[in-house]
Amino acid sequence: MDLRFLQTFVYVVELGSIAEAARYQNLTPASVQQRIRTLDASVGSQLLLRSGRTVRPTLAGQRVLELAKKILNDAHDLHAMASDTDLPAGPLRLGATPTAIIGIVPETLKRWFSNHPDVEVYIEPGSSKALYARILERALDAAILVHPRFEFPKHYAWQEIRKEPLMLVTPFAFSVTDTLEVISTHPYICYRATHI
């Protein structure tokens, strides 16, 4: 069984679309469909059902999905451990919020590649909540996210990179003496917690 085909199956399920999975992997939709057909033949069961433009796993596909993720994670760990240096061989799977991708990641990657040019880095954008879930699934090696309001499990390490103050931006004509008073008496834009 080709692990690339297994990874394609996972992407199709997670993205809900063959076209999206194809774009994500830089493949054609026909290549993705061929991989799924080959995987179906390999396991002896149909793993996906089409419903219009969306795709969902069959009962067999649902059963295979969690094991597929575990196999892929174990294969990644095996590859990462096969290094002659103190660093894992890679690739490094890094998650980052959109603001981190713009503000923190570019300079960090520049330093990373100057020190470790042979270790590939894959970046997955997402909200803090989604990236935290991906860390728990072991789908990511690390993530740059906003610290949640709860403690991390003991077997995960948290390293503070940056503290950023909250700011109230108002029209120049406002004379702000009490921030809370302005927020309670004027309309304002508030990001949803799911977008952080």
PDB file of C-alpha atoms in Angstrom:
ATOM      1  CA  MET A   1       0.000   0.000   0.000  1.00  0.00           C
ATOM      2  CA  ASP A   2       1.407   3.364  -1.053  1.00  0.00           C
ATOM      3  CA  LEU A   3       1.369   5.832   1.856  1.00  0.00           C
ATOM      4  CA  ARG A   4       0.860   8.713  -0.575  1.00  0.00           C
ATOM      5  CA  PHE A   5      -2.473   7.181  -1.558  1.00  0.00           C
ATOM      6  CA  LEU A   6      -3.428   6.821   2.092  1.00  0.00           C
ATOM      7  CA  GLN A   7      -2.530  10.492   2.653  1.00  0.00           C
ATOM      8  CA  THR A   8      -4.657  11.467  -0.333  1.00  0.00           C
ATOM      9  CA  PHE A   9      -7.614   9.582   1.158  1.00  0.00           C
ATOM     10  CA  VAL A  10      -7.203  11.485   4.451  1.00  0.00           C
ATOM     11  CA  TYR A  11      -7.022  14.833   2.635  1.00  0.00           C
ATOM     12  CA  VAL A  12     -10.150  14.062   0.599  1.00  0.00           C
ATOM     13  CA  VAL A  13     -12.088  13.235   3.776  1.00  0.00           C
ATOM     14  CA  GLU A  14     -10.782  16.245   5.714  1.00  0.00           C
ATOM     15  CA  LEU A  15     -11.330  18.706   2.861  1.00  0.00           C
ATOM     16  CA  GLY A  16     -14.599  17.110   1.745  1.00  0.00           C
ATOM     17  CA  SER A  17     -13.766  17.356  -1.933  1.00  0.00           C
ATOM     18  CA  ILE A  18     -11.591  15.633  -4.510  1.00  0.00           C
ATOM     19  CA  ALA A  19     -10.937  18.985  -6.206  1.00  0.00           C
ATOM     20  CA  GLU A  20      -9.803  20.572  -2.910  1.00  0.00           C
ATOM     21  CA  ALA A  21      -7.572  17.596  -2.092  1.00  0.00           C
ATOM     22  CA  ALA A  22      -6.083  17.823  -5.592  1.00  0.00           C
ATOM     23  CA  ARG A  23      -5.325  21.536  -5.154  1.00  0.00           C
ATOM     24  CA  TYR A  24      -3.857  20.941  -1.700  1.00  0.00           C
ATOM     25  CA  GLN A  25      -1.493  18.257  -3.027  1.00  0.00           C
ATOM     26  CA  ASN A  26      -0.764  19.976  -6.342  1.00  0.00           C
ATOM     27  CA  LEU A  27      -2.303  17.075  -8.272  1.00  0.00           C
ATOM     28  CA  THR A  28      -5.030  16.809 -10.871  1.00  0.00           C
ATOM     29  CA  PRO A  29      -8.475  15.642  -9.736  1.00  0.00           C
ATOM     30  CA  ALA A  30      -8.036  12.632 -12.055  1.00  0.00           C
ATOM     31  CA  SER A  31      -4.831  11.671 -10.195  1.00  0.00           C
ATOM     32  CA  VAL A  32      -6.633  11.904  -6.865  1.00  0.00           C
ATOM     33  CA  GLN A  33      -9.509   9.742  -8.180  1.00  0.00           C
ATOM     34  CA  GLN A  34      -7.000   7.165  -9.463  1.00  0.00           C
ATOM     35  CA  ARG A  35      -5.278   7.035  -6.084  1.00  0.00           C
ATOM     36  CA  ILE A  36      -8.615   6.491  -4.336  1.00  0.00           C
ATOM     37  CA  ARG A  37      -9.603   3.723  -6.786  1.00  0.00           C
ATOM     38  CA  THR A  38      -6.241   2.020  -6.243  1.00  0.00           C
ATOM     39  CA  LEU A  39      -6.635   2.317  -2.463  1.00  0.00           C
ATOM     40  CA  ASP A  40     -10.186   0.906  -2.675  1.00  0.00           C
ATOM     41  CA  ALA A  41      -8.836  -2.092  -4.617  1.00  0.00           C
ATOM     42  CA  SER A  42      -5.981  -2.505  -2.139  1.00  0.00           C
ATOM     43  CA  VAL A  43      -8.263  -2.675   0.921  1.00  0.00           C
ATOM     44  CA  GLY A  44     -11.060  -4.498  -0.925  1.00  0.00           C
ATOM     45  CA  SER A  45     -13.771  -1.980  -0.108  1.00  0.00           C
ATOM     46  CA  GLN A  46     -15.093   1.379  -1.308  1.00  0.00           C
ATOM     47  CA  LEU A  47     -13.905   4.089   1.084  1.00  0.00           C
ATOM     48  CA  LEU A  48     -15.672   7.178  -0.283  1.00  0.00           C
ATOM     49  CA  LEU A  49     -19.149   8.157  -1.494  1.00  0.00           C
ATOM     50  CA  ARG A  50     -19.805  11.116  -3.773  1.00  0.00           C
ATOM     51  CA  SER A  51     -22.742  13.389  -3.138  1.00  0.00           C
ATOM     52  CA  GLY A  52     -22.733  16.116  -5.788  1.00  0.00           C
ATOM     53  CA  ARG A  53     -19.410  17.920  -5.490  1.00  0.00           C
ATOM     54  CA  THR A  54     -18.771  16.757  -1.948  1.00  0.00           C
ATOM     55  CA  VAL A  55     -17.317  13.469  -0.823  1.00  0.00           C
ATOM     56  CA  ARG A  56     -17.817  11.621   2.447  1.00  0.00           C
ATOM     57  CA  PRO A  57     -16.398   8.389   3.815  1.00  0.00           C
ATOM     58  CA  THR A  58     -18.384   5.157   3.669  1.00  0.00           C
ATOM     59  CA  LEU A  59     -18.721   3.087   6.831  1.00  0.00           C
ATOM     60  CA  ALA A  60     -15.525   1.278   5.828  1.00  0.00           C
ATOM     61  CA  GLY A  61     -13.900   4.651   5.115  1.00  0.00           C
ATOM     62  CA  GLN A  62     -14.801   5.926   8.580  1.00  0.00           C
ATOM     63  CA  ARG A  63     -13.249   2.815  10.121  1.00  0.00           C
ATOM     64  CA  VAL A  64     -10.089   3.183   8.045  1.00  0.00           C
ATOM     65  CA  LEU A  65      -9.690   6.938   8.600  1.00  0.00           C
ATOM     66  CA  GLU A  66      -8.362   6.936  12.186  1.00  0.00           C
ATOM     67  CA  LEU A  67      -6.009   4.033  11.525  1.00  0.00           C
ATOM     68  CA  ALA A  68      -4.823   5.750   8.322  1.00  0.00           C
ATOM     69  CA  LYS A  69      -3.944   8.876  10.316  1.00  0.00           C
ATOM     70  CA  LYS A  70      -2.065   6.779  12.869  1.00  0.00           C
ATOM     71  CA  ILE A  71      -0.140   4.929  10.148  1.00  0.00           C
ATOM     72  CA  LEU A  72       0.793   8.229   8.486  1.00  0.00           C
ATOM     73  CA  ASN A  73       1.901   9.743  11.797  1.00  0.00           C
ATOM     74  CA  ASP A  74       3.965   6.659  12.621  1.00  0.00           C
ATOM     75  CA  ALA A  75       5.544   6.730   9.152  1.00  0.00           C
ATOM     76  CA  HIS A  76       6.369  10.415   9.631  1.00  0.00           C
ATOM     77  CA  ASP A  77       7.935   9.678  13.027  1.00  0.00           C
ATOM     78  CA  LEU A  78       9.963   6.823  11.529  1.00  0.00           C
ATOM     79  CA  HIS A  79      11.256   9.079   8.771  1.00  0.00           C
ATOM     80  CA  ALA A  80      12.004  11.894  11.223  1.00  0.00           C
ATOM     81  CA  MET A  81      14.031   9.593  13.485  1.00  0.00           C
ATOM     82  CA  ALA A  82      16.180   8.373  10.576  1.00  0.00           C
ATOM     83  CA  SER A  83      18.671  11.213  10.905  1.00  0.00           C
ATOM     84  CA  ASP A  84      22.418  11.220  11.452  1.00  0.00           C
ATOM     85  CA  THR A  85      22.217  14.553  13.288  1.00  0.00           C
ATOM     86  CA  ASP A  86      20.622  15.739  16.520  1.00  0.00           C
ATOM     87  CA  LEU A  87      17.700  17.041  14.464  1.00  0.00           C
ATOM     88  CA  PRO A  88      14.940  14.875  13.052  1.00  0.00           C
ATOM     89  CA  ALA A  89      15.300  14.325   9.303  1.00  0.00           C
ATOM     90  CA  GLY A  90      12.068  16.194   8.607  1.00  0.00           C
ATOM     91  CA  PRO A  91       9.883  17.310   7.137  1.00  0.00           C
ATOM     92  CA  LEU A  92       8.804  19.684   9.895  1.00  0.00           C
ATOM     93  CA  ARG A  93       5.012  20.071   9.927  1.00  0.00           C
ATOM     94  CA  LEU A  94       4.322  23.542  11.300  1.00  0.00           C
ATOM     95  CA  GLY A  95       0.926  25.084  11.905  1.00  0.00           C
ATOM     96  CA  ALA A  96       0.477  28.846  12.130  1.00  0.00           C
ATOM     97  CA  THR A  97      -2.324  31.366  12.452  1.00  0.00           C
ATOM     98  CA  PRO A  98      -2.685  33.808   9.530  1.00  0.00           C
ATOM     99  CA  THR A  99      -1.175  36.663  11.554  1.00  0.00           C
ATOM    100  CA  ALA A 100       1.788  34.468  12.565  1.00  0.00           C
ATOM    101  CA  ILE A 101       2.345  33.492   8.923  1.00  0.00           C
ATOM    102  CA  ILE A 102       2.664  37.163   8.047  1.00  0.00           C
ATOM    103  CA  GLY A 103       4.465  38.436  11.146  1.00  0.00           C
ATOM    104  CA  ILE A 104       6.573  35.677  12.717  1.00  0.00           C
ATOM    105  CA  VAL A 105       7.072  32.827  10.253  1.00  0.00           C
ATOM    106  CA  PRO A 106       9.077  34.544   7.453  1.00  0.00           C
ATOM    107  CA  GLU A 107      12.008  35.610   9.657  1.00  0.00           C
ATOM    108  CA  THR A 108      11.907  32.331  11.567  1.00  0.00           C
ATOM    109  CA  LEU A 109      12.046  30.306   8.342  1.00  0.00           C
ATOM    110  CA  LYS A 110      14.920  32.409   7.076  1.00  0.00           C
ATOM    111  CA  ARG A 111      16.963  31.511  10.173  1.00  0.00           C
ATOM    112  CA  TRP A 112      15.779  27.886  10.082  1.00  0.00           C
ATOM    113  CA  PHE A 113      16.890  27.346   6.474  1.00  0.00           C
ATOM    114  CA  SER A 114      20.251  29.001   7.057  1.00  0.00           C
ATOM    115  CA  ASN A 115      20.889  26.543   9.917  1.00  0.00           C
ATOM    116  CA  HIS A 116      19.064  23.463   8.536  1.00  0.00           C
ATOM    117  CA  PRO A 117      18.900  23.702   4.734  1.00  0.00           C
ATOM    118  CA  ASP A 118      18.142  19.982   4.291  1.00  0.00           C
ATOM    119  CA  VAL A 119      15.064  19.846   6.535  1.00  0.00           C
ATOM    120  CA  GLU A 120      11.858  20.604   4.620  1.00  0.00           C
ATOM    121  CA  VAL A 121       9.111  22.616   6.300  1.00  0.00           C
ATOM    122  CA  TYR A 122       5.395  22.315   5.530  1.00  0.00           C
ATOM    123  CA  ILE A 123       3.174  25.093   6.847  1.00  0.00           C
ATOM    124  CA  GLU A 124      -0.501  24.553   7.602  1.00  0.00           C
ATOM    125  CA  PRO A 125      -2.548  27.709   8.196  1.00  0.00           C
ATOM    126  CA  GLY A 126      -5.481  27.649  10.595  1.00  0.00           C
ATOM    127  CA  SER A 127      -7.156  29.135  13.620  1.00  0.00           C
ATOM    128  CA  SER A 128      -5.618  28.548  17.039  1.00  0.00           C
ATOM    129  CA  LYS A 129      -8.427  26.145  17.906  1.00  0.00           C
ATOM    130  CA  ALA A 130      -7.943  24.100  14.713  1.00  0.00           C
ATOM    131  CA  LEU A 131      -4.148  24.023  15.073  1.00  0.00           C
ATOM    132  CA  TYR A 132      -4.405  22.922  18.700  1.00  0.00           C
ATOM    133  CA  ALA A 133      -6.612  20.019  17.585  1.00  0.00           C
ATOM    134  CA  ARG A 134      -4.083  19.140  14.856  1.00  0.00           C
ATOM    135  CA  ILE A 135      -1.298  19.070  17.473  1.00  0.00           C
ATOM    136  CA  LEU A 136      -3.333  16.705  19.666  1.00  0.00           C
ATOM    137  CA  GLU A 137      -3.932  14.463  16.615  1.00  0.00           C
ATOM    138  CA  ARG A 138      -0.154  14.482  16.035  1.00  0.00           C
ATOM    139  CA  ALA A 139      -0.813  15.800  12.534  1.00  0.00           C
ATOM    140  CA  LEU A 140       1.542  18.729  13.269  1.00  0.00           C
ATOM    141  CA  ASP A 141       4.956  18.776  14.952  1.00  0.00           C
ATOM    142  CA  ALA A 142       4.540  22.323  16.235  1.00  0.00           C
ATOM    143  CA  ALA A 143       2.184  25.266  15.892  1.00  0.00           C
ATOM    144  CA  ILE A 144       2.316  29.012  16.405  1.00  0.00           C
ATOM    145  CA  LEU A 145      -0.989  29.961  17.993  1.00  0.00           C
ATOM    146  CA  VAL A 146      -2.653  32.121  20.602  1.00  0.00           C
ATOM    147  CA  HIS A 147      -2.325  30.524  24.032  1.00  0.00           C
ATOM    148  CA  PRO A 148      -5.668  28.959  24.968  1.00  0.00           C
ATOM    149  CA  ARG A 149      -7.401  29.798  28.232  1.00  0.00           C
ATOM    150  CA  PHE A 150      -6.573  26.365  29.639  1.00  0.00           C
ATOM    151  CA  GLU A 151      -3.420  24.462  30.430  1.00  0.00           C
ATOM    152  CA  PHE A 152      -1.813  22.206  27.850  1.00  0.00           C
ATOM    153  CA  PRO A 153      -1.530  18.487  28.610  1.00  0.00           C
ATOM    154  CA  LYS A 154       1.687  17.740  30.516  1.00  0.00           C
ATOM    155  CA  HIS A 155       3.345  15.885  27.618  1.00  0.00           C
ATOM    156  CA  TYR A 156       3.237  19.032  25.419  1.00  0.00           C
ATOM    157  CA  ALA A 157       5.634  21.957  25.777  1.00  0.00           C
ATOM    158  CA  TRP A 158       4.566  25.594  25.466  1.00  0.00           C
ATOM    159  CA  GLN A 159       7.130  28.257  24.552  1.00  0.00           C
ATOM    160  CA  GLU A 160       6.037  31.880  24.616  1.00  0.00           C
ATOM    161  CA  ILE A 161       7.263  33.668  21.490  1.00  0.00           C
ATOM    162  CA  ARG A 162       5.637  37.049  21.796  1.00  0.00           C
ATOM    163  CA  LYS A 163       3.230  39.000  23.972  1.00  0.00           C
ATOM    164  CA  GLU A 164       1.037  41.428  22.128  1.00  0.00           C
ATOM    165  CA  PRO A 165      -1.109  44.101  23.771  1.00  0.00           C
ATOM    166  CA  LEU A 166      -4.741  44.551  22.862  1.00  0.00           C
ATOM    167  CA  MET A 167      -5.381  47.899  21.250  1.00  0.00           C
ATOM    168  CA  LEU A 168      -8.462  50.013  20.744  1.00  0.00           C
ATOM    169  CA  VAL A 169      -8.334  51.864  17.420  1.00  0.00           C
ATOM    170  CA  THR A 170     -10.727  54.798  17.144  1.00  0.00           C
ATOM    171  CA  PRO A 171     -11.264  57.722  14.768  1.00  0.00           C
ATOM    172  CA  PHE A 172      -8.833  60.550  15.427  1.00  0.00           C
ATOM    173  CA  ALA A 173     -11.670  62.820  16.603  1.00  0.00           C
ATOM    174  CA  PHE A 174     -12.431  60.535  19.587  1.00  0.00           C
ATOM    175  CA  SER A 175     -11.072  61.714  22.879  1.00  0.00           C
ATOM    176  CA  VAL A 176     -10.559  58.427  24.730  1.00  0.00           C
ATOM    177  CA  THR A 177     -10.026  58.668  28.460  1.00  0.00           C
ATOM    178  CA  ASP A 178     -11.745  55.416  29.441  1.00  0.00           C
ATOM    179  CA  THR A 179     -11.325  52.485  27.030  1.00  0.00           C
ATOM    180  CA  LEU A 180     -14.050  50.378  28.629  1.00  0.00           C
ATOM    181  CA  GLU A 181     -16.512  53.261  28.457  1.00  0.00           C
ATOM    182  CA  VAL A 182     -15.833  53.706  24.724  1.00  0.00           C
ATOM    183  CA  ILE A 183     -16.324  49.976  24.079  1.00  0.00           C
ATOM    184  CA  SER A 184     -19.562  49.868  26.046  1.00  0.00           C
ATOM    185  CA  THR A 185     -21.101  52.936  24.382  1.00  0.00           C
ATOM    186  CA  HIS A 186     -19.907  52.693  20.750  1.00  0.00           C
ATOM    187  CA  PRO A 187     -20.119  49.990  18.077  1.00  0.00           C
ATOM    188  CA  TYR A 188     -16.890  48.072  17.461  1.00  0.00           C
ATOM    189  CA  ILE A 189     -15.502  45.163  15.503  1.00  0.00           C
ATOM    190  CA  CYS A 190     -14.749  42.075  17.559  1.00  0.00           C
ATOM    191  CA  TYR A 191     -13.113  38.996  16.079  1.00  0.00           C
ATOM    192  CA  ARG A 192     -14.803  35.716  16.869  1.00  0.00           C
ATOM    193  CA  ALA A 193     -12.755  33.417  19.092  1.00  0.00           C
ATOM    194  CA  THR A 194     -12.895  30.770  16.356  1.00  0.00           C
ATOM    195  CA  HIS A 195     -10.950  33.064  14.011  1.00  0.00           C
ATOM    196  CA  ILE A 196      -8.032  33.620  16.354  1.00  0.00           C
TER     197      ILE A 196
END
